[in-house]
């Protein structure tokens, strides 16, 4: 996927049906311990790396995504997230 501007990326996520859309940046190696959300969330990666695992499904299995990737996390799904060495900027849809 070609590089998208923040504005174009947010418009794309809105087009997927998410009413709340914003861009977020995490610093290098930011970690979010296991947690869940009340509704479906999506993450469209603009720069950096985003690694996710679903500890109740496949303990130890991690997937890493880069620019252009879309990661959907179902409502109530426990997940844990790490950002890469350069941090990560992504558009969130909720």
Tab-separated table of N, CA and C in Angstrom:
chain	number	residue	atom	x	y	z
A	1	UNK	N	0.855	-1.180	0.000
A	1	UNK	CA	0.000	0.000	0.000
A	1	UNK	C	0.894	1.234	0.000
A	2	UNK	N	0.631	2.194	-0.896
A	2	UNK	CA	1.415	3.422	-0.878
A	2	UNK	C	1.192	4.185	0.419
A	3	UNK	N	2.157	5.021	0.758
A	3	UNK	CA	2.064	5.810	1.976
A	3	UNK	C	0.855	6.737	1.908
A	4	UNK	N	0.061	6.740	2.970
A	4	UNK	CA	-1.122	7.598	3.053
A	4	UNK	C	-0.832	8.784	3.964
A	5	UNK	N	-1.428	9.923	3.663
A	5	UNK	CA	-1.363	11.038	4.592
A	5	UNK	C	-2.252	10.696	5.789
A	6	UNK	N	-2.032	11.391	6.878
A	6	UNK	CA	-2.868	11.186	8.064
A	6	UNK	C	-4.335	11.413	7.716
A	7	UNK	N	-4.620	12.478	6.994
A	7	UNK	CA	-5.999	12.809	6.633
A	7	UNK	C	-6.615	11.705	5.768
A	8	UNK	N	-5.879	11.215	4.776
A	8	UNK	CA	-6.400	10.157	3.909
A	8	UNK	C	-6.589	8.851	4.676
A	9	UNK	N	-5.656	8.560	5.577
A	9	UNK	CA	-5.761	7.326	6.367
A	9	UNK	C	-6.977	7.385	7.291
A	10	UNK	N	-7.198	8.532	7.930
A	10	UNK	CA	-8.363	8.661	8.797
A	10	UNK	C	-9.655	8.552	7.990
A	11	UNK	N	-9.677	9.129	6.786
A	11	UNK	CA	-10.867	9.012	5.928
A	11	UNK	C	-11.107	7.562	5.537
A	12	UNK	N	-10.030	6.824	5.264
A	12	UNK	CA	-10.171	5.419	4.906
A	12	UNK	C	-10.769	4.621	6.058
A	13	UNK	N	-10.278	4.844	7.267
A	13	UNK	CA	-10.804	4.111	8.427
A	13	UNK	C	-12.277	4.480	8.656
A	14	UNK	N	-12.640	5.744	8.477
A	14	UNK	CA	-14.056	6.128	8.592
A	14	UNK	C	-14.902	5.386	7.556
A	15	UNK	N	-14.347	5.211	6.355
A	15	UNK	CA	-15.092	4.529	5.282
A	15	UNK	C	-15.360	3.066	5.620
A	16	UNK	N	-14.607	2.516	6.567
A	16	UNK	CA	-14.828	1.132	7.008
A	16	UNK	C	-15.957	1.042	8.037
A	17	UNK	N	-16.550	2.185	8.393
A	17	UNK	CA	-17.703	2.183	9.282
A	17	UNK	C	-17.412	2.509	10.735
A	18	UNK	N	-16.221	2.996	11.039
A	18	UNK	CA	-15.886	3.334	12.427
A	18	UNK	C	-16.251	4.792	12.709
A	19	UNK	N	-17.114	5.049	13.695
A	19	UNK	CA	-17.540	6.423	13.974
A	19	UNK	C	-16.483	7.266	14.697
A	20	UNK	N	-15.644	6.633	15.489
A	20	UNK	CA	-14.592	7.343	16.211
A	20	UNK	C	-13.258	6.969	15.586
A	21	UNK	N	-12.545	7.973	15.062
A	21	UNK	CA	-11.286	7.736	14.349
A	21	UNK	C	-10.277	8.782	14.796
A	22	UNK	N	-9.062	8.329	15.119
A	22	UNK	CA	-7.996	9.262	15.492
A	22	UNK	C	-6.636	8.632	15.215
A	23	UNK	N	-5.628	9.479	15.099
A	23	UNK	CA	-4.261	9.013	14.883
A	23	UNK	C	-3.516	9.068	16.208
A	24	UNK	N	-2.723	8.030	16.460
A	24	UNK	CA	-2.008	7.885	17.721
A	24	UNK	C	-0.556	7.538	17.420
A	25	UNK	N	0.362	8.066	18.221
A	25	UNK	CA	1.776	7.725	18.097
A	25	UNK	C	2.289	7.230	19.435
A	26	UNK	N	2.950	6.074	19.415
A	26	UNK	CA	3.606	5.523	20.595
A	26	UNK	C	5.104	5.611	20.398
A	27	UNK	N	5.817	5.828	21.478
A	27	UNK	CA	7.269	5.889	21.437
A	27	UNK	C	7.894	4.511	21.270
A	28	UNK	N	9.210	4.491	21.109
A	28	UNK	CA	9.926	3.231	20.929
A	28	UNK	C	9.637	2.234	22.048
A	29	UNK	N	9.375	1.013	21.633
A	29	UNK	CA	9.191	-0.141	22.531
A	29	UNK	C	8.076	0.039	23.568
A	30	UNK	N	7.089	0.878	23.246
A	30	UNK	CA	5.923	0.995	24.129
A	30	UNK	C	5.244	-0.366	24.234
A	31	UNK	N	4.770	-0.683	25.425
A	31	UNK	CA	4.119	-1.979	25.674
A	31	UNK	C	2.760	-1.744	26.334
A	32	UNK	N	1.752	-2.427	25.805
A	32	UNK	CA	0.423	-2.431	26.423
A	32	UNK	C	0.169	-3.846	26.938
A	33	UNK	N	0.092	-4.027	28.257
A	33	UNK	CA	-0.145	-5.372	28.800
A	33	UNK	C	-1.508	-5.912	28.359
A	34	UNK	N	-1.743	-7.202	28.603
A	34	UNK	CA	-3.010	-7.804	28.152
A	34	UNK	C	-4.220	-6.972	28.597
A	35	UNK	N	-5.094	-6.719	27.612
A	35	UNK	CA	-6.301	-5.923	27.859
A	35	UNK	C	-7.325	-6.244	26.779
A	36	UNK	N	-8.527	-5.684	26.926
A	36	UNK	CA	-9.578	-5.873	25.925
A	36	UNK	C	-10.400	-4.603	25.833
A	37	UNK	N	-11.161	-4.496	24.753
A	37	UNK	CA	-12.018	-3.344	24.506
A	37	UNK	C	-13.471	-3.819	24.377
A	38	UNK	N	-14.402	-2.916	24.653
A	38	UNK	CA	-15.816	-3.256	24.607
A	38	UNK	C	-16.383	-3.415	23.207
A	39	UNK	N	-15.688	-2.867	22.212
A	39	UNK	CA	-16.160	-2.960	20.826
A	39	UNK	C	-15.015	-3.293	19.891
A	40	UNK	N	-15.349	-3.606	18.658
A	40	UNK	CA	-14.352	-3.860	17.620
A	40	UNK	C	-13.459	-2.636	17.465
A	41	UNK	N	-12.147	-2.845	17.375
A	41	UNK	CA	-11.213	-1.762	17.076
A	41	UNK	C	-10.372	-2.165	15.873
A	42	UNK	N	-9.945	-1.157	15.103
A	42	UNK	CA	-9.042	-1.401	13.990
A	42	UNK	C	-7.847	-0.477	14.134
A	43	UNK	N	-6.721	-0.906	13.591
A	43	UNK	CA	-5.478	-0.136	13.634
A	43	UNK	C	-4.889	-0.171	12.225
A	44	UNK	N	-4.713	0.994	11.618
A	44	UNK	CA	-4.090	1.112	10.300
A	44	UNK	C	-2.712	1.726	10.522
A	45	UNK	N	-1.671	0.945	10.260
A	45	UNK	CA	-0.302	1.366	10.554
A	45	UNK	C	0.189	2.357	9.498
A	46	UNK	N	0.666	3.520	9.972
A	46	UNK	CA	1.221	4.532	9.074
A	46	UNK	C	2.746	4.468	9.031
A	47	UNK	N	3.383	4.235	10.184
A	47	UNK	CA	4.840	4.102	10.227
A	47	UNK	C	5.230	3.280	11.443
A	48	UNK	N	6.385	2.645	11.362
A	48	UNK	CA	6.887	1.839	12.468
A	48	UNK	C	6.330	0.426	12.449
A	49	UNK	N	6.505	-0.258	13.576
A	49	UNK	CA	6.042	-1.648	13.709
A	49	UNK	C	5.138	-1.798	14.915
A	50	UNK	N	4.164	-2.702	14.768
A	50	UNK	CA	3.124	-2.990	15.760
A	50	UNK	C	3.074	-4.506	15.897
A	51	UNK	N	3.391	-5.016	17.078
A	51	UNK	CA	3.386	-6.459	17.317
A	51	UNK	C	2.268	-6.789	18.289
A	52	UNK	N	1.474	-7.809	17.947
A	52	UNK	CA	0.332	-8.178	18.777
A	52	UNK	C	0.352	-9.679	19.053
A	53	UNK	N	-0.158	-10.041	20.227
A	53	UNK	CA	-0.374	-11.436	20.566
A	53	UNK	C	-1.732	-11.554	21.249
A	54	UNK	N	-2.319	-12.724	21.130
A	54	UNK	CA	-3.606	-13.028	21.764
A	54	UNK	C	-3.345	-14.139	22.770
A	55	UNK	N	-2.992	-13.784	24.023
A	55	UNK	CA	-2.500	-14.775	24.978
A	55	UNK	C	-3.455	-15.915	25.302
A	56	UNK	N	-4.755	-15.719	25.163
A	56	UNK	CA	-5.678	-16.810	25.467
A	56	UNK	C	-5.837	-17.763	24.285
A	57	UNK	N	-5.394	-17.348	23.097
A	57	UNK	CA	-5.516	-18.202	21.904
A	57	UNK	C	-4.259	-19.018	21.647
A	58	UNK	N	-3.144	-18.322	21.529
A	58	UNK	CA	-1.892	-18.985	21.166
A	58	UNK	C	-0.757	-18.349	21.965
A	59	UNK	N	-0.590	-18.757	23.224
A	59	UNK	CA	0.460	-18.154	24.046
A	59	UNK	C	1.818	-18.234	23.341
A	60	UNK	N	2.508	-17.103	23.330
A	60	UNK	CA	3.833	-17.066	22.720
A	60	UNK	C	3.852	-16.716	21.247
A	61	UNK	N	2.709	-16.803	20.552
A	61	UNK	CA	2.672	-16.468	19.129
A	61	UNK	C	2.452	-14.975	18.971
A	62	UNK	N	3.407	-14.311	18.294
A	62	UNK	CA	3.309	-12.878	18.060
A	62	UNK	C	3.330	-12.619	16.564
A	63	UNK	N	2.582	-11.601	16.140
A	63	UNK	CA	2.590	-11.168	14.743
A	63	UNK	C	2.991	-9.700	14.700
A	64	UNK	N	3.905	-9.380	13.784
A	64	UNK	CA	4.382	-8.004	13.635
A	64	UNK	C	3.894	-7.440	12.307
A	65	UNK	N	3.405	-6.197	12.355
A	65	UNK	CA	2.846	-5.526	11.184
A	65	UNK	C	3.550	-4.199	10.970
A	66	UNK	N	3.631	-3.786	9.705
A	66	UNK	CA	4.259	-2.523	9.348
A	66	UNK	C	3.315	-1.626	8.580
A	67	UNK	N	3.864	-0.559	7.982
A	67	UNK	CA	3.039	0.424	7.279
A	67	UNK	C	2.107	-0.193	6.239
A	68	UNK	N	0.853	0.271	6.275
A	68	UNK	CA	-0.160	-0.209	5.351
A	68	UNK	C	-0.992	-1.361	5.884
A	69	UNK	N	-0.541	-1.980	6.975
A	69	UNK	CA	-1.270	-3.131	7.529
A	69	UNK	C	-2.482	-2.659	8.327
A	70	UNK	N	-3.523	-3.478	8.256
A	70	UNK	CA	-4.731	-3.254	9.066
A	70	UNK	C	-4.853	-4.411	10.042
A	71	UNK	N	-5.013	-4.071	11.326
A	71	UNK	CA	-5.186	-5.075	12.368
A	71	UNK	C	-6.531	-4.817	13.026
A	72	UNK	N	-7.427	-5.798	12.973
A	72	UNK	CA	-8.725	-5.709	13.638
A	72	UNK	C	-8.692	-6.563	14.900
A	73	UNK	N	-9.184	-6.010	15.989
A	73	UNK	CA	-9.277	-6.742	17.255
A	73	UNK	C	-10.748	-6.809	17.635
A	74	UNK	N	-11.313	-8.019	17.656
A	74	UNK	CA	-12.733	-8.173	17.987
A	74	UNK	C	-13.060	-7.686	19.408
A	75	UNK	N	-14.279	-7.269	19.622
A	75	UNK	CA	-14.750	-6.862	20.944
A	75	UNK	C	-14.495	-7.969	21.953
A	76	UNK	N	-13.967	-7.607	23.114
A	76	UNK	CA	-13.760	-8.563	24.189
A	76	UNK	C	-12.556	-9.470	24.029
A	77	UNK	N	-11.794	-9.335	22.948
A	77	UNK	CA	-10.639	-10.207	22.681
A	77	UNK	C	-9.428	-9.699	23.468
A	78	UNK	N	-8.886	-10.532	24.338
A	78	UNK	CA	-7.701	-10.150	25.112
A	78	UNK	C	-6.493	-10.140	24.177
A	79	UNK	N	-5.753	-9.023	24.203
A	79	UNK	CA	-4.565	-8.890	23.361
A	79	UNK	C	-3.500	-8.089	24.103
A	80	UNK	N	-2.260	-8.272	23.672
A	80	UNK	CA	-1.112	-7.572	24.232
A	80	UNK	C	-0.325	-7.004	23.065
A	81	UNK	N	0.208	-5.779	23.213
A	81	UNK	CA	0.815	-5.082	22.083
A	81	UNK	C	2.161	-4.478	22.471
A	82	UNK	N	3.111	-4.538	21.520
A	82	UNK	CA	4.423	-3.896	21.636
A	82	UNK	C	4.670	-3.080	20.379
A	83	UNK	N	5.320	-1.930	20.543
A	83	UNK	CA	5.730	-1.129	19.401
A	83	UNK	C	7.203	-1.405	19.129
A	84	UNK	N	7.600	-1.165	17.885
A	84	UNK	CA	8.972	-1.432	17.479
A	84	UNK	C	9.977	-0.430	18.026
A	85	UNK	N	11.219	-0.623	17.629
A	85	UNK	CA	12.337	0.183	18.121
A	85	UNK	C	12.216	1.655	17.746
A	86	UNK	N	11.468	1.963	16.687
A	86	UNK	CA	11.302	3.348	16.268
A	86	UNK	C	9.937	3.907	16.665
A	87	UNK	N	9.172	3.159	17.455
A	87	UNK	CA	7.828	3.577	17.801
A	87	UNK	C	6.870	3.225	16.676
A	88	UNK	N	5.659	3.753	16.752
A	88	UNK	CA	4.644	3.421	15.756
A	88	UNK	C	3.580	4.511	15.739
A	89	UNK	N	3.169	4.891	14.532
A	89	UNK	CA	2.045	5.808	14.350
A	89	UNK	C	0.971	5.052	13.594
A	90	UNK	N	-0.261	5.126	14.097
A	90	UNK	CA	-1.352	4.373	13.502
A	90	UNK	C	-2.673	5.095	13.689
A	91	UNK	N	-3.603	4.796	12.803
A	91	UNK	CA	-4.951	5.343	12.902
A	91	UNK	C	-5.811	4.286	13.585
A	92	UNK	N	-6.543	4.703	14.598
A	92	UNK	CA	-7.419	3.811	15.352
A	92	UNK	C	-8.862	4.109	14.970
A	93	UNK	N	-9.623	3.064	14.747
A	93	UNK	CA	-11.062	3.180	14.544
A	93	UNK	C	-11.776	2.404	15.626
A	94	UNK	N	-12.773	3.055	16.243
A	94	UNK	CA	-13.547	2.407	17.297
A	94	UNK	C	-15.019	2.562	17.011
